Coordinates of C-alpha atoms and ligand atoms in Angstrom, one line a residue:
M707 CA 3.0 -31.2 -15.4
K708 CA 2.7 -33.5 -12.4
T709 CA 5.0 -33.5 -9.7
L710 CA 6.0 -36.3 -7.3
I711 CA 7.7 -35.6 -4.0
K712 CA 9.0 -38.8 -2.9
N713 CA 9.8 -40.4 0.7
G714 CA 9.3 -37.2 3.0
K715 CA 8.0 -37.3 6.2
I716 CA 4.5 -35.6 6.1
V717 CA 3.7 -33.6 9.1
T718 CA 0.1 -32.3 9.9
S719 CA -1.4 -31.1 12.9
S720 CA -2.3 -34.9 13.7
D721 CA 0.0 -37.0 11.8
I722 CA 3.5 -37.4 10.9
Y723 CA 4.1 -40.4 8.3
V724 CA 6.5 -41.3 5.4
A725 CA 4.7 -41.1 2.1
D726 CA 4.7 -39.7 -1.5
I727 CA 2.8 -36.8 -2.4
L728 CA 1.4 -36.4 -6.1
I729 CA 0.8 -33.2 -7.3
E730 CA -1.6 -32.3 -10.1
N731 CA -3.5 -29.1 -11.3
E732 CA -2.1 -26.8 -8.5
Q733 CA -3.7 -29.5 -5.9
I734 CA -2.7 -32.7 -4.1
S735 CA -4.1 -35.3 -6.1
L736 CA -2.7 -38.5 -4.1
I737 CA -0.9 -39.3 -1.3
G738 CA 0.5 -42.8 -0.6
N739 CA 3.6 -45.1 -0.5
D740 CA 5.7 -46.1 -3.6
L741 CA 3.5 -44.0 -6.1
P742 CA 4.8 -44.9 -9.6
V743 CA 6.8 -42.5 -11.4
G744 CA 4.8 -41.6 -14.5
S745 CA 6.2 -40.3 -17.7
N746 CA 6.2 -36.4 -17.9
M747 CA 6.5 -36.2 -14.1
K748 CA 8.8 -34.0 -12.1
V749 CA 10.5 -36.0 -8.9
V750 CA 11.9 -34.4 -5.9
D751 CA 13.6 -36.4 -3.5
A752 CA 12.5 -35.6 0.3
E753 CA 14.2 -38.4 1.8
G754 CA 15.2 -37.4 5.3
K755 CA 13.2 -33.8 5.1
Y756 CA 10.1 -33.2 6.8
V757 CA 7.3 -32.1 4.3
F758 CA 4.9 -29.4 6.2
P759 CA 2.1 -27.8 4.7
G760 CA 2.8 -24.2 3.9
M761 CA 2.9 -22.2 6.7
I762 CA 0.1 -19.2 7.2
D763 CA 0.9 -15.9 8.5
E764 CA -2.6 -14.1 9.7
H765 CA -0.9 -11.1 10.8
T766 CA 1.1 -9.1 8.8
H767 CA 1.5 -5.1 7.7
I768 CA 3.3 -5.2 4.3
E769 CA 3.9 -2.1 2.2
S770 CA 1.3 -0.2 4.8
P771 CA 1.3 3.5 5.4
F772 CA 1.7 3.5 9.5
G773 CA 3.2 5.6 12.0
G774 CA 3.8 8.4 9.4
T775 CA 5.9 6.3 6.9
V776 CA 5.5 2.9 4.9
T777 CA 6.4 -0.6 5.9
A778 CA 8.6 -2.6 3.6
P779 CA 7.0 -3.9 0.1
W780 CA 5.5 -7.1 -1.2
K781 CA 8.3 -7.3 -3.7
T782 CA 10.8 -8.2 -0.7
E783 CA 8.2 -9.5 2.2
S784 CA 6.6 -11.8 0.3
V785 CA 10.1 -13.5 -1.1
A786 CA 11.3 -13.4 2.7
A787 CA 8.4 -15.1 3.7
A788 CA 8.4 -18.0 1.2
L789 CA 12.1 -18.7 2.0
G790 CA 10.9 -18.9 5.5
G791 CA 8.2 -21.6 4.6
T792 CA 5.3 -19.3 4.4
T793 CA 3.0 -19.7 1.5
T794 CA 0.2 -17.3 2.4
V795 CA -0.3 -14.2 4.3
V796 CA -3.5 -12.3 5.3
D797 CA -2.5 -9.0 5.4
F798 CA -4.1 -5.7 7.1
A799 CA -5.6 -3.4 4.9
L800 CA -6.7 -0.2 6.5
Q801 CA -9.6 1.8 5.8
S802 CA -8.8 5.7 5.7
K803 CA -11.1 8.2 7.3
G804 CA -13.9 9.1 4.7
E805 CA -13.2 5.9 2.8
S806 CA -15.5 2.9 2.3
L807 CA -13.9 -0.5 3.4
M808 CA -13.8 -1.8 0.0
E809 CA -11.7 1.3 -1.3
G810 CA -9.2 0.5 1.7
I811 CA -9.2 -3.1 0.2
N812 CA -8.8 -1.6 -3.5
R813 CA -5.5 0.4 -2.3
W814 CA -4.0 -3.0 -0.9
Q815 CA -5.1 -5.1 -3.9
K816 CA -3.4 -2.7 -6.3
R817 CA -0.1 -2.7 -4.2
A818 CA 0.0 -6.5 -3.7
E819 CA -1.2 -7.5 -7.2
G820 CA 1.8 -8.8 -9.4
Q821 CA 4.2 -8.3 -6.7
S822 CA 3.5 -11.2 -4.5
A823 CA 5.7 -14.3 -4.3
I824 CA 2.8 -16.2 -2.3
D825 CA -0.7 -16.0 -1.9
Y826 CA -2.5 -13.8 0.1
G827 CA -5.9 -12.2 1.7
F828 CA -6.6 -9.0 3.3
H829 CA -8.0 -8.3 6.8
I830 CA -9.7 -4.6 6.8
G831 CA -8.9 -2.5 9.7
V832 CA -12.3 -0.3 10.4
T833 CA -11.2 3.2 11.3
D834 CA -14.3 5.1 10.4
L835 CA -17.6 3.0 11.2
R836 CA -20.4 5.0 9.6
S837 CA -23.8 3.7 8.8
E838 CA -22.8 3.3 5.2
T839 CA -20.1 1.0 6.5
I840 CA -21.9 -1.1 8.7
K841 CA -24.0 -1.8 5.3
E842 CA -21.0 -2.6 3.4
I843 CA -19.7 -5.7 5.7
P844 CA -21.8 -8.4 4.0
A845 CA -20.6 -7.2 0.3
I846 CA -17.0 -7.2 1.6
V847 CA -17.4 -10.6 3.2
E848 CA -18.8 -11.6 -0.3
E849 CA -15.5 -10.5 -1.8
G850 CA -14.0 -13.0 0.2
I851 CA -12.7 -10.6 3.2
P852 CA -14.5 -12.5 6.5
T853 CA -12.0 -10.9 8.9
L854 CA -12.4 -7.5 10.4
K855 CA -9.9 -5.5 12.6
V856 CA -10.2 -2.7 15.0
F857 CA -7.9 -0.7 17.1
M858 CA -8.5 0.1 20.9
A859 CA -5.1 1.9 20.9
Y860 CA -2.9 4.5 18.6
K861 CA -5.3 7.4 19.7
S862 CA -4.3 9.9 17.2
D863 CA -4.8 7.7 14.4
L864 CA -6.7 4.1 14.2
M865 CA -8.3 4.1 17.6
V866 CA -12.2 3.5 17.7
D867 CA -14.5 3.5 20.6
D868 CA -16.3 1.0 22.3
Q869 CA -19.3 1.8 20.4
T870 CA -17.7 1.0 17.1
L871 CA -16.0 -2.3 18.5
F872 CA -19.9 -3.0 19.5
Q873 CA -21.1 -2.6 16.1
T874 CA -18.5 -4.0 14.1
L875 CA -18.9 -7.0 16.1
E876 CA -22.8 -7.1 15.6
A877 CA -22.7 -6.4 11.9
S878 CA -19.8 -8.9 11.5
K879 CA -21.8 -11.6 13.5
K880 CA -24.7 -11.5 10.9
V881 CA -22.7 -12.7 8.2
G882 CA -20.4 -14.7 9.9
A883 CA -17.2 -12.4 9.6
L884 CA -14.8 -12.3 12.3
V885 CA -13.5 -9.2 14.4
M886 CA -9.9 -9.2 15.4
V887 CA -8.6 -6.8 18.1
H888 CA -5.5 -4.8 19.2
A889 CA -6.5 -4.8 22.8
E890 CA -4.6 -1.6 24.4
N891 CA -6.3 1.2 26.2
G892 CA -5.4 3.9 23.8
A893 CA -6.7 6.8 25.9
V894 CA -4.6 5.8 28.9
I895 CA -1.5 5.2 26.6
D896 CA -1.9 8.8 25.5
L897 CA -1.8 10.3 28.9
L898 CA 1.2 8.1 30.1
Q899 CA 3.1 9.3 27.1
Q900 CA 2.7 12.6 27.8
K901 CA 3.8 12.2 31.3
C902 CA 6.9 10.7 30.1
L903 CA 7.7 13.7 27.7
E904 CA 6.9 16.2 30.2
K905 CA 9.5 14.6 32.3
G906 CA 12.1 14.6 29.3
Q907 CA 11.6 10.7 28.9
V908 CA 12.1 10.7 25.4
E909 CA 14.2 7.1 24.4
P910 CA 12.6 4.2 23.2
Y911 CA 12.7 2.6 26.6
Y912 CA 9.7 4.9 27.5
H913 CA 7.6 3.2 24.6
A914 CA 7.2 0.4 27.1
V915 CA 7.1 2.4 30.3
S916 CA 3.7 4.2 28.5
R917 CA 2.4 0.9 27.8
P918 CA 2.3 -1.2 30.9
I919 CA 0.7 -4.3 30.6
E920 CA -2.2 -3.3 32.6
V921 CA -3.1 -1.3 29.5
E922 CA -3.1 -4.5 27.4
T923 CA -5.0 -6.6 30.4
E924 CA -7.8 -3.7 30.6
A925 CA -8.6 -3.4 27.1
T926 CA -8.3 -7.5 26.4
A927 CA -10.8 -7.9 29.4
R928 CA -13.0 -4.8 27.8
A929 CA -13.2 -6.4 24.5
I930 CA -14.0 -9.6 25.7
S931 CA -16.8 -8.4 27.7
I932 CA -18.3 -6.4 24.6
A933 CA -17.9 -9.5 22.8
E934 CA -19.8 -11.8 25.3
I935 CA -22.6 -8.8 25.2
V936 CA -23.2 -9.1 21.5
G937 CA -22.5 -12.7 21.6
A938 CA -19.9 -12.8 18.8
P939 CA -16.7 -14.5 18.5
L940 CA -13.5 -12.1 18.8
F941 CA -9.9 -12.8 17.9
I942 CA -7.4 -11.2 20.0
V943 CA -4.1 -10.3 17.9
H944 CA -0.6 -10.2 19.4
V945 CA -1.1 -11.2 23.2
S946 CA 2.2 -9.9 24.9
G947 CA 2.2 -11.5 28.2
E948 CA 0.4 -13.4 31.4
E949 CA -2.1 -11.0 32.5
P950 CA -4.1 -10.7 29.2
A951 CA -3.6 -14.4 28.5
Q952 CA -5.1 -15.0 31.7
K953 CA -8.3 -12.7 30.8
I954 CA -8.5 -15.1 28.0
R955 CA -8.2 -18.3 29.6
E956 CA -10.8 -17.5 32.1
A957 CA -13.0 -16.3 29.2
K958 CA -12.6 -19.6 27.4
A959 CA -13.5 -21.3 30.7
K960 CA -16.7 -19.4 30.6
G961 CA -17.2 -21.0 27.3
L962 CA -17.3 -17.7 25.3
P963 CA -15.5 -18.0 21.5
I964 CA -12.5 -15.7 22.4
Y965 CA -9.6 -16.7 20.3
A966 CA -5.8 -15.2 20.3
E967 CA -2.5 -15.2 18.9
S968 CA 0.8 -14.3 20.1
C969 CA 4.2 -13.3 18.1
P970 CA 7.8 -14.7 18.0
H971 CA 8.9 -11.3 19.4
Y972 CA 7.1 -11.9 22.6
L973 CA 8.5 -15.1 23.0
F974 CA 12.1 -14.4 22.4
L975 CA 12.9 -11.0 23.2
T976 CA 12.6 -9.0 26.1
I977 CA 12.1 -5.2 27.3
E978 CA 15.8 -5.2 27.8
E979 CA 16.2 -4.7 24.0
L980 CA 14.6 -1.0 24.1
K981 CA 17.7 0.0 26.5
K982 CA 20.0 -0.5 23.6
P983 CA 22.3 2.6 23.8
D984 CA 22.5 4.9 20.4
F985 CA 18.5 4.7 19.9
E986 CA 19.2 1.3 18.6
G987 CA 16.1 0.1 21.1
A988 CA 14.2 1.8 18.7
K989 CA 14.4 -1.3 16.7
Y990 CA 12.4 -3.0 19.1
V991 CA 9.8 -0.8 19.2
C992 CA 6.3 -2.3 18.6
S993 CA 2.8 -2.5 20.3
P994 CA 2.2 -3.9 22.5
P995 CA 5.8 -3.7 24.0
L996 CA 7.9 -6.5 24.6
R997 CA 7.8 -7.5 28.1
E998 CA 9.8 -8.9 31.0
Q999 CA 11.6 -12.4 30.7
K1000 CA 9.0 -14.1 33.0
H1001 CA 6.4 -13.2 30.3
H1002 CA 8.1 -15.7 27.9
E1003 CA 7.1 -18.7 30.2
A1004 CA 3.4 -17.6 30.6
L1005 CA 2.9 -17.4 26.9
W1006 CA 4.5 -20.9 26.6
K1007 CA 1.9 -22.3 28.7
A1008 CA -1.1 -20.2 27.1
L1009 CA 0.5 -22.0 23.8
Q1010 CA 0.3 -25.2 25.4
D1011 CA -2.9 -25.1 27.1
G1012 CA -4.8 -23.9 24.2
T1013 CA -5.4 -20.2 25.6
L1014 CA -3.6 -19.1 22.5
Q1015 CA -4.3 -20.9 19.1
A1016 CA -1.8 -19.4 16.6
I1017 CA 1.3 -17.7 16.2
G1018 CA 1.5 -14.7 13.8
S1019 CA 4.5 -12.3 12.7
D1020 CA 2.8 -8.8 13.1
H1021 CA 5.5 -8.2 10.8
C1022 CA 5.6 -4.5 10.0
A1023 CA 8.9 -4.1 8.8
F1024 CA 10.7 -0.3 8.9
N1025 CA 14.3 0.3 8.2
F1026 CA 16.3 1.7 11.2
K1027 CA 17.8 4.6 9.2
G1028 CA 15.2 7.2 8.2
Q1029 CA 12.4 5.3 9.6
K1030 CA 12.7 4.1 13.1
E1031 CA 14.9 7.4 13.3
L1032 CA 11.7 9.4 12.8
G1033 CA 11.2 8.8 16.4
K1034 CA 14.7 10.3 18.0
G1035 CA 14.2 12.8 20.7
D1036 CA 10.4 11.6 20.9
F1037 CA 9.9 8.0 21.5
T1038 CA 6.2 8.5 20.3
K1039 CA 7.1 9.3 17.1
I1040 CA 8.9 6.0 16.4
P1041 CA 6.8 3.8 13.7
N1042 CA 5.8 0.8 15.9
G1043 CA 6.6 -2.6 14.4
G1044 CA 9.4 -5.2 13.6
N1045 CA 9.9 -8.1 11.5
G1046 CA 9.5 -11.7 11.7
I1047 CA 7.9 -13.2 8.3
E1048 CA 11.0 -15.0 7.3
H1049 CA 12.1 -16.1 10.7
R1050 CA 8.8 -17.2 12.6
F1051 CA 8.6 -21.1 11.7
T1052 CA 12.3 -21.8 12.0
L1053 CA 12.5 -19.8 15.2
L1054 CA 9.6 -21.8 16.5
Y1055 CA 11.0 -25.0 15.3
T1056 CA 14.4 -24.3 16.7
Y1057 CA 13.4 -22.9 20.2
A1058 CA 10.1 -24.7 20.6
V1059 CA 9.9 -28.1 19.0
R1060 CA 13.8 -29.0 19.3
T1061 CA 13.5 -27.4 23.3
G1062 CA 10.5 -29.8 23.6
S1063 CA 8.1 -27.0 24.6
L1064 CA 6.1 -27.6 21.3
S1065 CA 5.7 -31.0 19.4
L1066 CA 6.1 -30.8 15.9
N1067 CA 2.2 -31.5 15.3
K1068 CA 1.3 -28.5 17.5
L1069 CA 3.9 -26.4 15.7
V1070 CA 1.8 -27.1 12.5
E1071 CA -1.3 -26.3 14.3
L1072 CA -0.4 -23.1 15.5
L1073 CA 1.5 -21.8 12.1
S1074 CA -0.7 -23.4 9.7
T1075 CA -3.9 -25.1 10.6
T1076 CA -5.6 -22.9 12.6
P1077 CA -4.6 -19.8 11.0
A1078 CA -6.5 -21.6 7.9
K1079 CA -9.4 -22.5 9.8
V1080 CA -9.5 -19.2 11.7
N1081 CA -9.4 -17.3 8.4
G1082 CA -11.6 -19.1 6.2
L1083 CA -9.0 -20.8 4.0
F1084 CA -9.3 -24.6 5.4
P1085 CA -9.3 -27.2 4.1
K1086 CA -7.8 -25.5 0.8
K1087 CA -4.8 -24.5 2.8
G1088 CA -3.6 -25.7 6.3
T1089 CA -3.0 -29.2 6.0
I1090 CA -1.5 -31.8 3.6
A1091 CA -4.5 -33.7 2.1
V1092 CA -5.8 -35.0 -1.2
G1093 CA -7.9 -31.7 -2.8
S1094 CA -5.8 -29.2 -0.6
D1095 CA -3.4 -26.8 -2.3
A1096 CA 0.0 -28.0 -2.9
D1097 CA 1.6 -25.6 -0.9
L1098 CA 4.2 -27.5 0.7
V1099 CA 7.3 -27.1 2.5
L1100 CA 10.4 -29.3 2.5
F1101 CA 12.4 -28.7 5.5
D1102 CA 16.0 -30.4 6.1
P1103 CA 16.3 -30.6 9.7
K1104 CA 20.1 -31.0 9.5
G1105 CA 20.7 -27.7 8.1
R1106 CA 22.1 -24.6 10.5
K1107 CA 22.3 -21.2 9.8
T1108 CA 22.4 -17.9 12.2
I1109 CA 20.0 -15.2 11.6
S1110 CA 21.6 -11.7 10.2
V1111 CA 20.6 -8.9 8.4
E1112 CA 23.4 -10.0 6.0
T1113 CA 21.5 -13.1 4.9
S1114 CA 18.0 -12.1 5.7
H1115 CA 15.6 -11.5 2.6
Q1116 CA 13.2 -8.8 4.1
G1117 CA 14.0 -5.2 2.9
L1118 CA 15.6 -4.3 5.9
D1119 CA 18.7 -2.6 7.2
Y1120 CA 18.4 -4.8 10.8
D1121 CA 17.0 -7.9 12.1
M1122 CA 15.5 -8.0 15.4
F1123 CA 16.5 -11.6 15.5
E1124 CA 20.1 -11.1 14.9
G1125 CA 22.6 -14.0 16.0
F1126 CA 19.8 -16.4 16.7
E1127 CA 21.0 -19.7 15.8
I1128 CA 18.7 -21.5 13.7
D1129 CA 18.4 -25.4 13.2
G1130 CA 17.0 -26.9 10.0
I1131 CA 16.7 -25.1 6.6
V1132 CA 13.7 -24.6 4.5
S1133 CA 15.0 -26.0 1.5
D1134 CA 12.1 -26.4 -1.1
V1135 CA 8.9 -24.5 -1.3
F1136 CA 5.8 -25.3 -3.5
L1137 CA 3.0 -22.8 -4.1
R1138 CA 0.1 -24.4 -5.8
G1139 CA 2.3 -27.1 -7.2
R1140 CA 4.8 -24.3 -8.4
Q1141 CA 8.3 -24.7 -7.1
I1142 CA 9.1 -21.4 -5.8
V1143 CA 12.0 -22.2 -3.6
K1144 CA 14.7 -24.7 -4.4
S1145 CA 17.9 -25.3 -2.4
A1146 CA 16.8 -22.7 0.0
K1147 CA 16.9 -20.0 -3.0
Y1148 CA 13.9 -18.3 -4.5
I1149 CA 13.4 -19.6 -7.6
G1150 CA 9.7 -18.2 -8.4
T1151 CA 8.5 -15.0 -10.2
L1152 CA 6.5 -12.2 -8.8
G1153 CA 3.0 -12.6 -9.3
D1154 CA 2.8 -16.3 -8.5
G1155 CA 0.8 -15.2 -5.5
K1156 CA -2.8 -14.9 -5.9
F1157 CA -5.5 -13.0 -3.9
Q1158 CA -7.4 -15.7 -1.8
K1159 CA -11.2 -15.2 -1.2
R1160 CA -12.1 -16.7 2.0
E1161 CA -15.1 -18.0 3.6
P1162 CA -17.0 -16.7 6.6
Y1163 CA -18.1 -18.6 9.7
G1164 CA -14.3 -20.4 10.3
L1165 CA -13.3 -21.7 13.4
C1166 CA -14.2 -19.0 15.9
Y1167 CA -18.0 -19.6 15.0
E1168 CA -17.9 -23.4 15.9
S1169 CA -19.3 -23.2 19.1
I1170 CA -21.9 -20.4 18.0
N1171 CA -25.6 -21.7 18.0
Y1172 CA -26.7 -22.6 14.5
Q1173 CA -29.5 -20.6 14.9
D1174 CA -27.5 -17.5 15.3
K1175 CA -25.9 -18.0 11.8
I1176 CA -29.2 -17.9 9.9
P1177 CA -29.4 -14.2 8.4
Q1178 CA -32.2 -12.2 10.1
S1179 CA -33.7 -11.5 6.5
V1180 CA -34.5 -15.2 6.1
Ligands
URP2191 O1 3.6 -2.6 16.5 C1 3.3 -3.0 15.9 N1 2.6 -4.1 16.3 N2 3.0 -2.5 14.6 C2 1.9 -2.9 13.8 C3 0.8 -2.6 14.0 C4 -0.1 -3.4 15.0 O2 -0.4 -2.7 16.0 O3 -0.4 -4.5 14.7
ZN2192 ZN1 -1.7 -4.1 16.8
ZN2193 ZN1 0.0 -5.8 13.7
ZN2194 ZN1 19.5 -16.0 -0.1

């Protein structure tokens, strides 16, 4: 069946215009004014609404073993994402020690398959880089996984050393894969944590005390230098404040292919949340930690001037009861992470577009188009164009709501953004032409979402000399 979306105000990263969109065979087949209504055609009236490309969240941790427990599952989080206007996530799969990269990916594939309301891909977190792991990188890129993640923090668990970062960058560069990095100095954090605990500083607030911005700034600079030595592009995830952003700005000014994202919680919440009584500060424990208010301004500036290219949610959702509570009496045992998969787009619309910090086009660029380009999904996804997947979000700017755990769809017992007033409502969502949200209600079926094979040599390779892209065997 064909679907015709009539009279919506289409917003891409470059344009805003009123037109009709015809959907056929999961894709956009025509865009134009006064497109004729044919027989056997579903017609959707989008008059007065914006039509956005489906939002792409390049940073999620769904149903992920992490910090001694497991994050909220695909069956809830993917529906929450859909209701918030996100139609594709690229989730962080993790290699376990002793495992191949493919084994890690397969474990994530099994959990997502048949359980996701939206399309998905995976990055693979490298935790154990042996010579056979390095050799495996071309094969995982062939499987549609052209993005790898390296953690410079979480010493007891995921952290790797600088040699591993170097070798991952080197092997990835040969096949056009992109390395993403969690930049915090895990060795120094480990010492600072011990010092806090020795002094009896066990409450959630000391999570932030033990991870001052300098540990992020240092690791950001080190990762950039290592990427520079290798001559590889690098993507820095969840930049939390001014000094690390400045390191990225300086690297870009030198012409280095360094790219980075921030996340809603670093833009809208502060370190003060961690001081909430009755252990409630634990709800806001994430890494890097929330920072002081002054960093908000620095991050907005970095988004505006192109230092930061994207806003991922870093959705890593743990319940307060039974999960965050694991760290009562010892903040180092609080599982790190918060929510954002459902609210990323509407929060940014309300508190960035409506306030004049970002244009509508920039919003689409940061939340959809650039994530698609960086992650090898463009132009299949990330824009509204003939031939692109019909992943579309109809947004009613006249709607209003207040974020609350009572009405959020994430499988969680609290919401980091509780009480935030939201302008506009995601009214309808189409995933490859299939309507999965209607009048702000989920009407899809779990399993509508499909694994997306992604291409290597994405946006971050744009400035790399073409000679460097020729595989060494040629
Ligand atoms: O606290 C966070 N960010 N948890 C998720 C894992 C990570 O470091 O991205
Ligand atoms: Zn991280
Ligand atoms: Zn993360
Ligand atoms: Zn509902």
